[in-house]
mmCIF file of C-alpha atoms in Angstrom:
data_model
loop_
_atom_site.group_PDB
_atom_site.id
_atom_site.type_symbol
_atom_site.label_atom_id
_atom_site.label_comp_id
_atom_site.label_asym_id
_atom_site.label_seq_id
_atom_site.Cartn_x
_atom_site.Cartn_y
_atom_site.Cartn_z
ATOM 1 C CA UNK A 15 0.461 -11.776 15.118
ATOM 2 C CA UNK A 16 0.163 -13.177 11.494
ATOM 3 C CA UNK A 17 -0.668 -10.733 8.702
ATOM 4 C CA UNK A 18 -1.550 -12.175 5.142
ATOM 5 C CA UNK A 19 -0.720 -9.824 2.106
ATOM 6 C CA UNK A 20 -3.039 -10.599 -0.364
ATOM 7 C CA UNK A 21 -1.597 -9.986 -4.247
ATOM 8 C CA UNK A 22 -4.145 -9.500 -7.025
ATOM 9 C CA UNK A 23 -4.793 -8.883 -10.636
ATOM 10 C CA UNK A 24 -7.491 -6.066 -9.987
ATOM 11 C CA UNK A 25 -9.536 -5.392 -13.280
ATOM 12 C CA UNK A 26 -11.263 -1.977 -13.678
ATOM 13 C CA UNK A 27 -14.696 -4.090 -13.250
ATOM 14 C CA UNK A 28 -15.460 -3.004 -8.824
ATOM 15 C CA UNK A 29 -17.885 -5.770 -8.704
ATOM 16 C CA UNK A 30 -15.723 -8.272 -9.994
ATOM 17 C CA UNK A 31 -12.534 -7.546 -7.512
ATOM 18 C CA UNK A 32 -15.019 -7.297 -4.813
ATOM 19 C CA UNK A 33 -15.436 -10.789 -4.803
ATOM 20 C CA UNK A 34 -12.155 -11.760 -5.234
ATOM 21 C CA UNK A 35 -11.093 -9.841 -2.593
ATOM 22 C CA UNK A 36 -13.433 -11.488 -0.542
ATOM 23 C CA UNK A 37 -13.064 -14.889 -1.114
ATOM 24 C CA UNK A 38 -9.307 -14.462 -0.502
ATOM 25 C CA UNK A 39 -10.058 -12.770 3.186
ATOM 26 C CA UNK A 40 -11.694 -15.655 3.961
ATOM 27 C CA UNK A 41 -8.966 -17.863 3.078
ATOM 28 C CA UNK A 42 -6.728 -15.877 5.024
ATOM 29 C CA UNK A 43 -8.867 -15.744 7.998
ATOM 30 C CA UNK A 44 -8.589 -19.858 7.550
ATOM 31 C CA UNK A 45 -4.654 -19.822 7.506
ATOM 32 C CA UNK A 46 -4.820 -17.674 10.861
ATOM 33 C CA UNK A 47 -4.165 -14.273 9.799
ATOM 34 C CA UNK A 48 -5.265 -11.405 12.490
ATOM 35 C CA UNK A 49 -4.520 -8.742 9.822
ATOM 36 C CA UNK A 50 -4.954 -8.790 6.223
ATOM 37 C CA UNK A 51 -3.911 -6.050 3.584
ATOM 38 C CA UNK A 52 -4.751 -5.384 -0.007
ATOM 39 C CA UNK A 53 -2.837 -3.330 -2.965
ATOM 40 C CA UNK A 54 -2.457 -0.305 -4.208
ATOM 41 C CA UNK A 55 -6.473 0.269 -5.952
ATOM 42 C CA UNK A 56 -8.140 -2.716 -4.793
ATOM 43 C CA UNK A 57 -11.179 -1.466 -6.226
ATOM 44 C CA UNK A 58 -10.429 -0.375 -9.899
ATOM 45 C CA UNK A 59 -6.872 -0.758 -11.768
ATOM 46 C CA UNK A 60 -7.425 1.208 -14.899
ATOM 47 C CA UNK A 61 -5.334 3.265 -17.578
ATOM 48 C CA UNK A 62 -8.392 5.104 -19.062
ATOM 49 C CA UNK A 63 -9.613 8.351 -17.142
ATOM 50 C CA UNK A 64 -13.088 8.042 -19.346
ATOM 51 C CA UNK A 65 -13.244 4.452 -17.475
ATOM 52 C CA UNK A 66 -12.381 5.412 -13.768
ATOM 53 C CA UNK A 67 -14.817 8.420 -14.573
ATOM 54 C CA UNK A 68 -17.625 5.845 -14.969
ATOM 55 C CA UNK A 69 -16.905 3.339 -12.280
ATOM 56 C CA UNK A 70 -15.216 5.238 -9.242
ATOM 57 C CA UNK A 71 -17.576 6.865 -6.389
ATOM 58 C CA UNK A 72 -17.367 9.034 -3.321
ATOM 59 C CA UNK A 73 -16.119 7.446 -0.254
ATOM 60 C CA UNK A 74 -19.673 7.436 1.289
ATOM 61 C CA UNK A 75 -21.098 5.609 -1.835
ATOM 62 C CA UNK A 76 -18.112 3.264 -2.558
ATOM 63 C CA UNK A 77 -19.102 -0.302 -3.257
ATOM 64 C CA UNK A 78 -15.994 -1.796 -2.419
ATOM 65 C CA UNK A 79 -15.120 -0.186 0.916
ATOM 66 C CA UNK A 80 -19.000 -0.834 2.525
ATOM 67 C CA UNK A 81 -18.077 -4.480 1.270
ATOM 68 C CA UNK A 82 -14.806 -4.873 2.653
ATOM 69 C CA UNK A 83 -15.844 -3.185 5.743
ATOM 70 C CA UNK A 84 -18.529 -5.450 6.249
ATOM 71 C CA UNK A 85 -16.500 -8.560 5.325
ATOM 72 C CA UNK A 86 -13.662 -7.387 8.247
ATOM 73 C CA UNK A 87 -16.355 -6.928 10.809
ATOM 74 C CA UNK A 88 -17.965 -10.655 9.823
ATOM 75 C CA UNK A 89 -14.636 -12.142 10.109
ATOM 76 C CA UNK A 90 -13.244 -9.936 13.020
ATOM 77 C CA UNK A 91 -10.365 -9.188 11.431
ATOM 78 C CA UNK A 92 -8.020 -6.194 11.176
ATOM 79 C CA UNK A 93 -7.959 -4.820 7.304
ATOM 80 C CA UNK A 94 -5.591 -2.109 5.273
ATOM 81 C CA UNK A 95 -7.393 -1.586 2.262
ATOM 82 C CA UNK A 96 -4.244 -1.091 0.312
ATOM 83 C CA UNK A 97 -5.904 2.009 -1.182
ATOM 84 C CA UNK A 98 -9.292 2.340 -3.443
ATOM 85 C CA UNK A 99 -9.685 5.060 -5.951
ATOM 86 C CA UNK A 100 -12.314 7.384 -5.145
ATOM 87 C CA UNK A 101 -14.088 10.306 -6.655
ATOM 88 C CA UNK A 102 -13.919 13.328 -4.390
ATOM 89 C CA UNK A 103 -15.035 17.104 -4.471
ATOM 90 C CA UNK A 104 -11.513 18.733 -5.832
ATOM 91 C CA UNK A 105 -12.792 21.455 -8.288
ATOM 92 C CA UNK A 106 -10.623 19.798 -11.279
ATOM 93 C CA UNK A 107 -12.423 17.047 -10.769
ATOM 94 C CA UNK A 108 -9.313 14.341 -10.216
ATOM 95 C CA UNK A 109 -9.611 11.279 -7.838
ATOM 96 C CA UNK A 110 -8.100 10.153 -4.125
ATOM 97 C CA UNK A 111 -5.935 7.734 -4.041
ATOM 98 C CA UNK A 112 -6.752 6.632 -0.380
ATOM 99 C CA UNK A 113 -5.745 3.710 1.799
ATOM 100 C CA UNK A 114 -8.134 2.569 4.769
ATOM 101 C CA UNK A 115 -7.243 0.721 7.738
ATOM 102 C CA UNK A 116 -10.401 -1.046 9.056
ATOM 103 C CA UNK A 117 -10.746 -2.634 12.683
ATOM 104 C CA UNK A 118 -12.040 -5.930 13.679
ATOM 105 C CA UNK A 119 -15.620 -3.834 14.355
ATOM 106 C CA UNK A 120 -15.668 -2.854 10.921
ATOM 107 C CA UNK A 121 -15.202 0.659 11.624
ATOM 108 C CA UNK A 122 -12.248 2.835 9.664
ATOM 109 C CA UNK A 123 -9.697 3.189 12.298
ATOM 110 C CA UNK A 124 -7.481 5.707 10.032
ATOM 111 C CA UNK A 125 -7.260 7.204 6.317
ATOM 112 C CA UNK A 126 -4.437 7.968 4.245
ATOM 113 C CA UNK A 127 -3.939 9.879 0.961
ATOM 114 C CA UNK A 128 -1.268 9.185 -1.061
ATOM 115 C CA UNK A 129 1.368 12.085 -1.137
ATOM 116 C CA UNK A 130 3.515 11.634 -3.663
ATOM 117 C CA UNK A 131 2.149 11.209 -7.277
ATOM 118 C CA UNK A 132 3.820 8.827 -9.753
ATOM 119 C CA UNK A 133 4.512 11.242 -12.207
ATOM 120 C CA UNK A 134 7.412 9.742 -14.731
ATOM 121 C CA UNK A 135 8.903 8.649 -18.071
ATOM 122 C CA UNK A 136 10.416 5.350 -18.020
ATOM 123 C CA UNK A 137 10.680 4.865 -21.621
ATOM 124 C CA UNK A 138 9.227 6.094 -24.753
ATOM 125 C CA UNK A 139 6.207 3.715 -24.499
ATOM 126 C CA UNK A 140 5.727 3.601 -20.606
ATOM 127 C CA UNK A 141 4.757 7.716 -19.245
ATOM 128 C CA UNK A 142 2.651 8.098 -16.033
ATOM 129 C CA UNK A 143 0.790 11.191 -15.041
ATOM 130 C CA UNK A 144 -0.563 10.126 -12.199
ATOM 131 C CA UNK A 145 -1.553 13.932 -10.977
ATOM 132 C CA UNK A 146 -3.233 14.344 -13.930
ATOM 133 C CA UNK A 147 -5.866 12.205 -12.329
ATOM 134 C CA UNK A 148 -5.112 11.854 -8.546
ATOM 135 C CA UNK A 149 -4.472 14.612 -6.090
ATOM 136 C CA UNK A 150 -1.867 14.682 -3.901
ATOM 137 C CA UNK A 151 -2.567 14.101 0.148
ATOM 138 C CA UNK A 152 -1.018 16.643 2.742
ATOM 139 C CA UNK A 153 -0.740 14.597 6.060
ATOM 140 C CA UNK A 154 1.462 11.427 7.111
ATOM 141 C CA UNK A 155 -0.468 9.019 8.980
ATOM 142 C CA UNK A 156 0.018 6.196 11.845
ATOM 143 C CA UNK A 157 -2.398 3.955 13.918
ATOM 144 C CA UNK A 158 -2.430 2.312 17.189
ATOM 145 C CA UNK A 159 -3.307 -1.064 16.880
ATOM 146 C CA UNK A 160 -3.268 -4.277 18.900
ATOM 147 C CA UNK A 161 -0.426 -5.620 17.401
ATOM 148 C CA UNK A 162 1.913 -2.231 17.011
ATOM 149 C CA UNK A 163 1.874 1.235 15.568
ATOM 150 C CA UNK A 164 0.980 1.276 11.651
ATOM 151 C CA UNK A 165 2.589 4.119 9.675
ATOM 152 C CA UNK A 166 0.922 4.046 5.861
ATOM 153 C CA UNK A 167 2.253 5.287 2.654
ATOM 154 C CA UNK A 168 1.433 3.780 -0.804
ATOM 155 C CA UNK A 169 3.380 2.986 -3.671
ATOM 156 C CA UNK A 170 5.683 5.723 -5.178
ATOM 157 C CA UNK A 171 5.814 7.231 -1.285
ATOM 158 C CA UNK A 172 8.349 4.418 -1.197
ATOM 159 C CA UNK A 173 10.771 6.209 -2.757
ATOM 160 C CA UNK A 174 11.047 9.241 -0.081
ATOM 161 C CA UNK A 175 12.885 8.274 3.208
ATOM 162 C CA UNK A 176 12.340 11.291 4.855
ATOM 163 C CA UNK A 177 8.269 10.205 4.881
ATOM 164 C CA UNK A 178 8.996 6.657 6.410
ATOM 165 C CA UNK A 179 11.604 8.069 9.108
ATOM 166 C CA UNK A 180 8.690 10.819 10.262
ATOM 167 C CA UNK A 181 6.537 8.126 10.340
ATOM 168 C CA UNK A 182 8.793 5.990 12.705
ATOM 169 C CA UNK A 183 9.571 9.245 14.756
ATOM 170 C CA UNK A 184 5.546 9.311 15.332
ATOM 171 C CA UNK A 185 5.627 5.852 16.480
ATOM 172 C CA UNK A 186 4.858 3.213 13.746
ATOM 173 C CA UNK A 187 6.452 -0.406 13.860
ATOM 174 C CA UNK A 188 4.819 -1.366 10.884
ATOM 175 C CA UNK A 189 4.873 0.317 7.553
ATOM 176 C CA UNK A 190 2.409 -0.332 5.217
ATOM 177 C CA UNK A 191 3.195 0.023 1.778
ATOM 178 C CA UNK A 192 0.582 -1.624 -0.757
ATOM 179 C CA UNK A 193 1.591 -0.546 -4.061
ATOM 180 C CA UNK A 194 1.063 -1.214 -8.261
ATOM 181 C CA UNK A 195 4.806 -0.886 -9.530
ATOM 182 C CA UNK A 196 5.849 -0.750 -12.737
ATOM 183 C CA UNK A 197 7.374 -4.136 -14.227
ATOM 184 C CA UNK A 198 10.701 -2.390 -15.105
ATOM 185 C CA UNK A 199 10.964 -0.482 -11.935
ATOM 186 C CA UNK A 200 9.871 -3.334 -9.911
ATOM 187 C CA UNK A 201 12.826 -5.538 -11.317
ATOM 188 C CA UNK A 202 14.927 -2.871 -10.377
ATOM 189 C CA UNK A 203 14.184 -0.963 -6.886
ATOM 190 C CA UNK A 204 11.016 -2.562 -4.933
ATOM 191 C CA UNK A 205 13.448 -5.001 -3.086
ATOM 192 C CA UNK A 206 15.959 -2.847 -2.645
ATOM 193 C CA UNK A 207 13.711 0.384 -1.542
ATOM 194 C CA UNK A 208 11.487 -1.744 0.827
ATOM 195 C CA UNK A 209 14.818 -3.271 2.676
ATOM 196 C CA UNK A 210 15.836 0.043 2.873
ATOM 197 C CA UNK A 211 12.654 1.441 4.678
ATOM 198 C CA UNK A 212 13.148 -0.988 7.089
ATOM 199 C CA UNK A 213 16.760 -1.222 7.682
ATOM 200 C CA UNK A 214 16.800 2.656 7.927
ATOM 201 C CA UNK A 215 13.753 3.105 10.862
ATOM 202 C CA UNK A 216 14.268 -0.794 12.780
ATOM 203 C CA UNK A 217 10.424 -1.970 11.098
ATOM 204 C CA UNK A 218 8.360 -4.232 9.997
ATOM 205 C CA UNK A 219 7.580 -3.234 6.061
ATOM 206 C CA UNK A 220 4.632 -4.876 4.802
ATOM 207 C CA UNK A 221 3.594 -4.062 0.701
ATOM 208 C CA UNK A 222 1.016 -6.228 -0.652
ATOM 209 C CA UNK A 223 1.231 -5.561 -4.664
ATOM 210 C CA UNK A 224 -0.792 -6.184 -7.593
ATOM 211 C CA UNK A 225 0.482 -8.453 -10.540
ATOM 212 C CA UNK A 226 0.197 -9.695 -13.806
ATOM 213 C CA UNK A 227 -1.623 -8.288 -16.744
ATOM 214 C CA UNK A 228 -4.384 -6.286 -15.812
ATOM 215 C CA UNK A 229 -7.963 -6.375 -18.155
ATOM 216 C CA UNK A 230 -9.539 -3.376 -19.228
ATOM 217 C CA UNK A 231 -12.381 -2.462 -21.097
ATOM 218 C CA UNK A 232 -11.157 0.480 -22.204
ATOM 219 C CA UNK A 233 -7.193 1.443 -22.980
ATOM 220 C CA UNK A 234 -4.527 -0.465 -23.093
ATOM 221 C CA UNK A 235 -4.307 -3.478 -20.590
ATOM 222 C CA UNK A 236 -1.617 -2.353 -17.692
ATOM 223 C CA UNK A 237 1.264 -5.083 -16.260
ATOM 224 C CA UNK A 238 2.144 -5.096 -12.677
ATOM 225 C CA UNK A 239 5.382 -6.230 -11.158
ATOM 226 C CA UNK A 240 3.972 -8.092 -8.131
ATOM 227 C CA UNK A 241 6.236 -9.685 -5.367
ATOM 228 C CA UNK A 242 4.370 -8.539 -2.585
ATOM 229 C CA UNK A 243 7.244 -8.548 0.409
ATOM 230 C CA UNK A 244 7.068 -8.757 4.488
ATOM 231 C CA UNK A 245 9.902 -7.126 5.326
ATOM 232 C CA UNK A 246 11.923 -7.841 8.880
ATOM 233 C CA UNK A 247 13.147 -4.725 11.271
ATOM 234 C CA UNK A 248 16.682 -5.785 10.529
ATOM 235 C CA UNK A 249 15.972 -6.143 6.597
ATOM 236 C CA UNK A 250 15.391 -10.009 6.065
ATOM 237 C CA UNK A 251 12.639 -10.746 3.504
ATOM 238 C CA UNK A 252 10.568 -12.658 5.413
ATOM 239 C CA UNK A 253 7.769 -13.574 2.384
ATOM 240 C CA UNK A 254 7.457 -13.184 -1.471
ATOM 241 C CA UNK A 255 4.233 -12.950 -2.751
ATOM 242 C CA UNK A 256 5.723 -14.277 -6.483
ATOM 243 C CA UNK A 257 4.259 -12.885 -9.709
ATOM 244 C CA UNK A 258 0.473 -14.617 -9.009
ATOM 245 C CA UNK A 259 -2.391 -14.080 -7.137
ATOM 246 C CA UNK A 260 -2.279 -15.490 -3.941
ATOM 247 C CA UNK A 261 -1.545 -15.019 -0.343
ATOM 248 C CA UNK A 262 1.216 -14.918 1.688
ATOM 249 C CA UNK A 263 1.713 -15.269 5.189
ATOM 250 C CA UNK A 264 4.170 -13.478 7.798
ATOM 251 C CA UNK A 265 4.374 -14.109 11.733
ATOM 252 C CA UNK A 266 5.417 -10.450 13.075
ATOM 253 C CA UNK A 267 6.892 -9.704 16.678
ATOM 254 C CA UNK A 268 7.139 -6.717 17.858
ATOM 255 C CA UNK A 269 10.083 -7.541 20.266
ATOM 256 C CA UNK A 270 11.697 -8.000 16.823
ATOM 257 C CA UNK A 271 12.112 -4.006 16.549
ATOM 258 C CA UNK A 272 13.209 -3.184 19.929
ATOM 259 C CA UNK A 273 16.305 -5.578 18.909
ATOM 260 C CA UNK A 274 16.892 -4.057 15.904
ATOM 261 C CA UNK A 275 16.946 -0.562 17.012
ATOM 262 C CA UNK A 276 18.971 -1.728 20.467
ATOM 263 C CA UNK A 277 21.867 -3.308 18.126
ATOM 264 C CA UNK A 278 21.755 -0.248 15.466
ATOM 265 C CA UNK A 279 19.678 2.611 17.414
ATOM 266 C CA UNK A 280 20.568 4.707 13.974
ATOM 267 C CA UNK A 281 16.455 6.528 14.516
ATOM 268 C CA UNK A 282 17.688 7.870 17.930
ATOM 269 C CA UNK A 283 20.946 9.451 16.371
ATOM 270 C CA UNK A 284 19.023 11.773 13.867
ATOM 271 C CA UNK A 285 20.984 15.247 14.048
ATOM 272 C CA UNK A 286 19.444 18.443 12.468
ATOM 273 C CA UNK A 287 22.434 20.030 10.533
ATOM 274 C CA UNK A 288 23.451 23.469 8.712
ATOM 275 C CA UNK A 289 23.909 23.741 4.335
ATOM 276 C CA UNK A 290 24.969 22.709 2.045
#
């Protein structure tokens, strides 16, 4: 099976990553790809509330998911929708921060909210509140697929084993992790954390990321790391997305994790244990 991750420079403008997003399944689709996967908020990378406000929508009424699920089914393609912000009815009024994975049909196969909320100082000038906006999901997810068991997280998730090994406990051969790191964080831990993931449960780890400098029409312009990774069961990088847009293409086997967990079967030795 070949999956293309597909790394963009998503503006807060819906209609205008739409058609990016588009155009690049289709050239994906060309260099064989059976699944193809998006970043963390596909649809709408913005630092202004006021502006995410204005554009975002319900799920029923989002512009970007009827697209994409339309451009999946006319391709007949398997598609994780990294994640798309989306209005929703919490009483405070924040946002979902929800990744979709979409079958061949078109239809959504599974949903995932985002769990863990990016809430940090990394220096004086870089703060993120992301719960201010987003709320938090409740449930882990995996999907069956053709091709092996998904388990999806997004983004900061990465940073919480315990998520990925109940995820690999449930099943999933695949982890999904589209993200939108932080330049200075990214230079420091998305290598290292995704390696981890998948040293640590035998998987595939796939993150498609977003990169570059971000336009905005209101606030100030957000940078993204990029270096979107495929990530072997025994911890190889297998592709590097760079710091542009592009694609990048990754042959998975599935036979690939039943060696790495037979030569370090480290998920079937979990022991519950008393303290400290």
């Amino acid at each position: 099976m070949r999956a293309a991750l597909i790394q963009l420079t998503s503006s807060d403008l819906p209609d205008e990553n739409i058609g990016l997003v588009r155009e690049s399944m289709r050239e994906a689709v060309a260099g064989g790809a059976d699944l193809i996967l998006t970043p963390e908020v596909t649809n709408c990378l913005s630092p202004s509330r006021v502006r995410q406000n204005e554009v975002l929508k319900e799920e029923a009424d989002d512009p970007t998911l009827a697209a994409l699920r339309q451009e999946a089914a006319s391709l007949g393609v398997w598609l994780l929708i990294g994640s798309l912000g989306l209005k929703t009815s919490d009483p405070d009024g924040r946002f979902a921060n929800r990744s979709f994975l979409i079958g061949p049909g078109g239809a959504i196969a599974a949903r995932y909210d985002k769990i863990h909320m990016f809430d940090v100082e990394i220096s004086e000038t870089e703060t993120f509140r992301e719960s201010d906006g987003y709320r938090p999901g409740t449930r882990a997810v995996v999907a069956p697929t053709p091709f092996g068991t998904m388990g999806l997280a997004i983004c900061y998730d990465l940073r919480f084993p315990h998520l990925f090994r109940a995820l690999a406990h449930a099943g999933a051969e695949i982890l999904t992790v589209p993200a939108a790191f932080s330049p200075v964080t990214g230079a420091a831990h998305w290598e290292p954390l995704l390696r981890a993931r998948a040293i640590e449960n035998g998987c595939y780890v796939l993150a498609p990321a977003q990169c570059g400098l971000h336009p905005a029409a209101e606030g100030r312009p957000r940078r993204t790391h990029g270096h979107s990774l495929a990530v072997s069961p025994w911890g190889e990088v297998l592709a590097d997305g760079g710091e542009a847009p592009g694609i990048v293409y990754v042959d998975l086997d599935r036979e690939e994790v039943v060696r790495a967990r037979a030569r370090v079967p480290s998920i079937f030795h979990d022991r519950d244990f008393e303290g400290p």
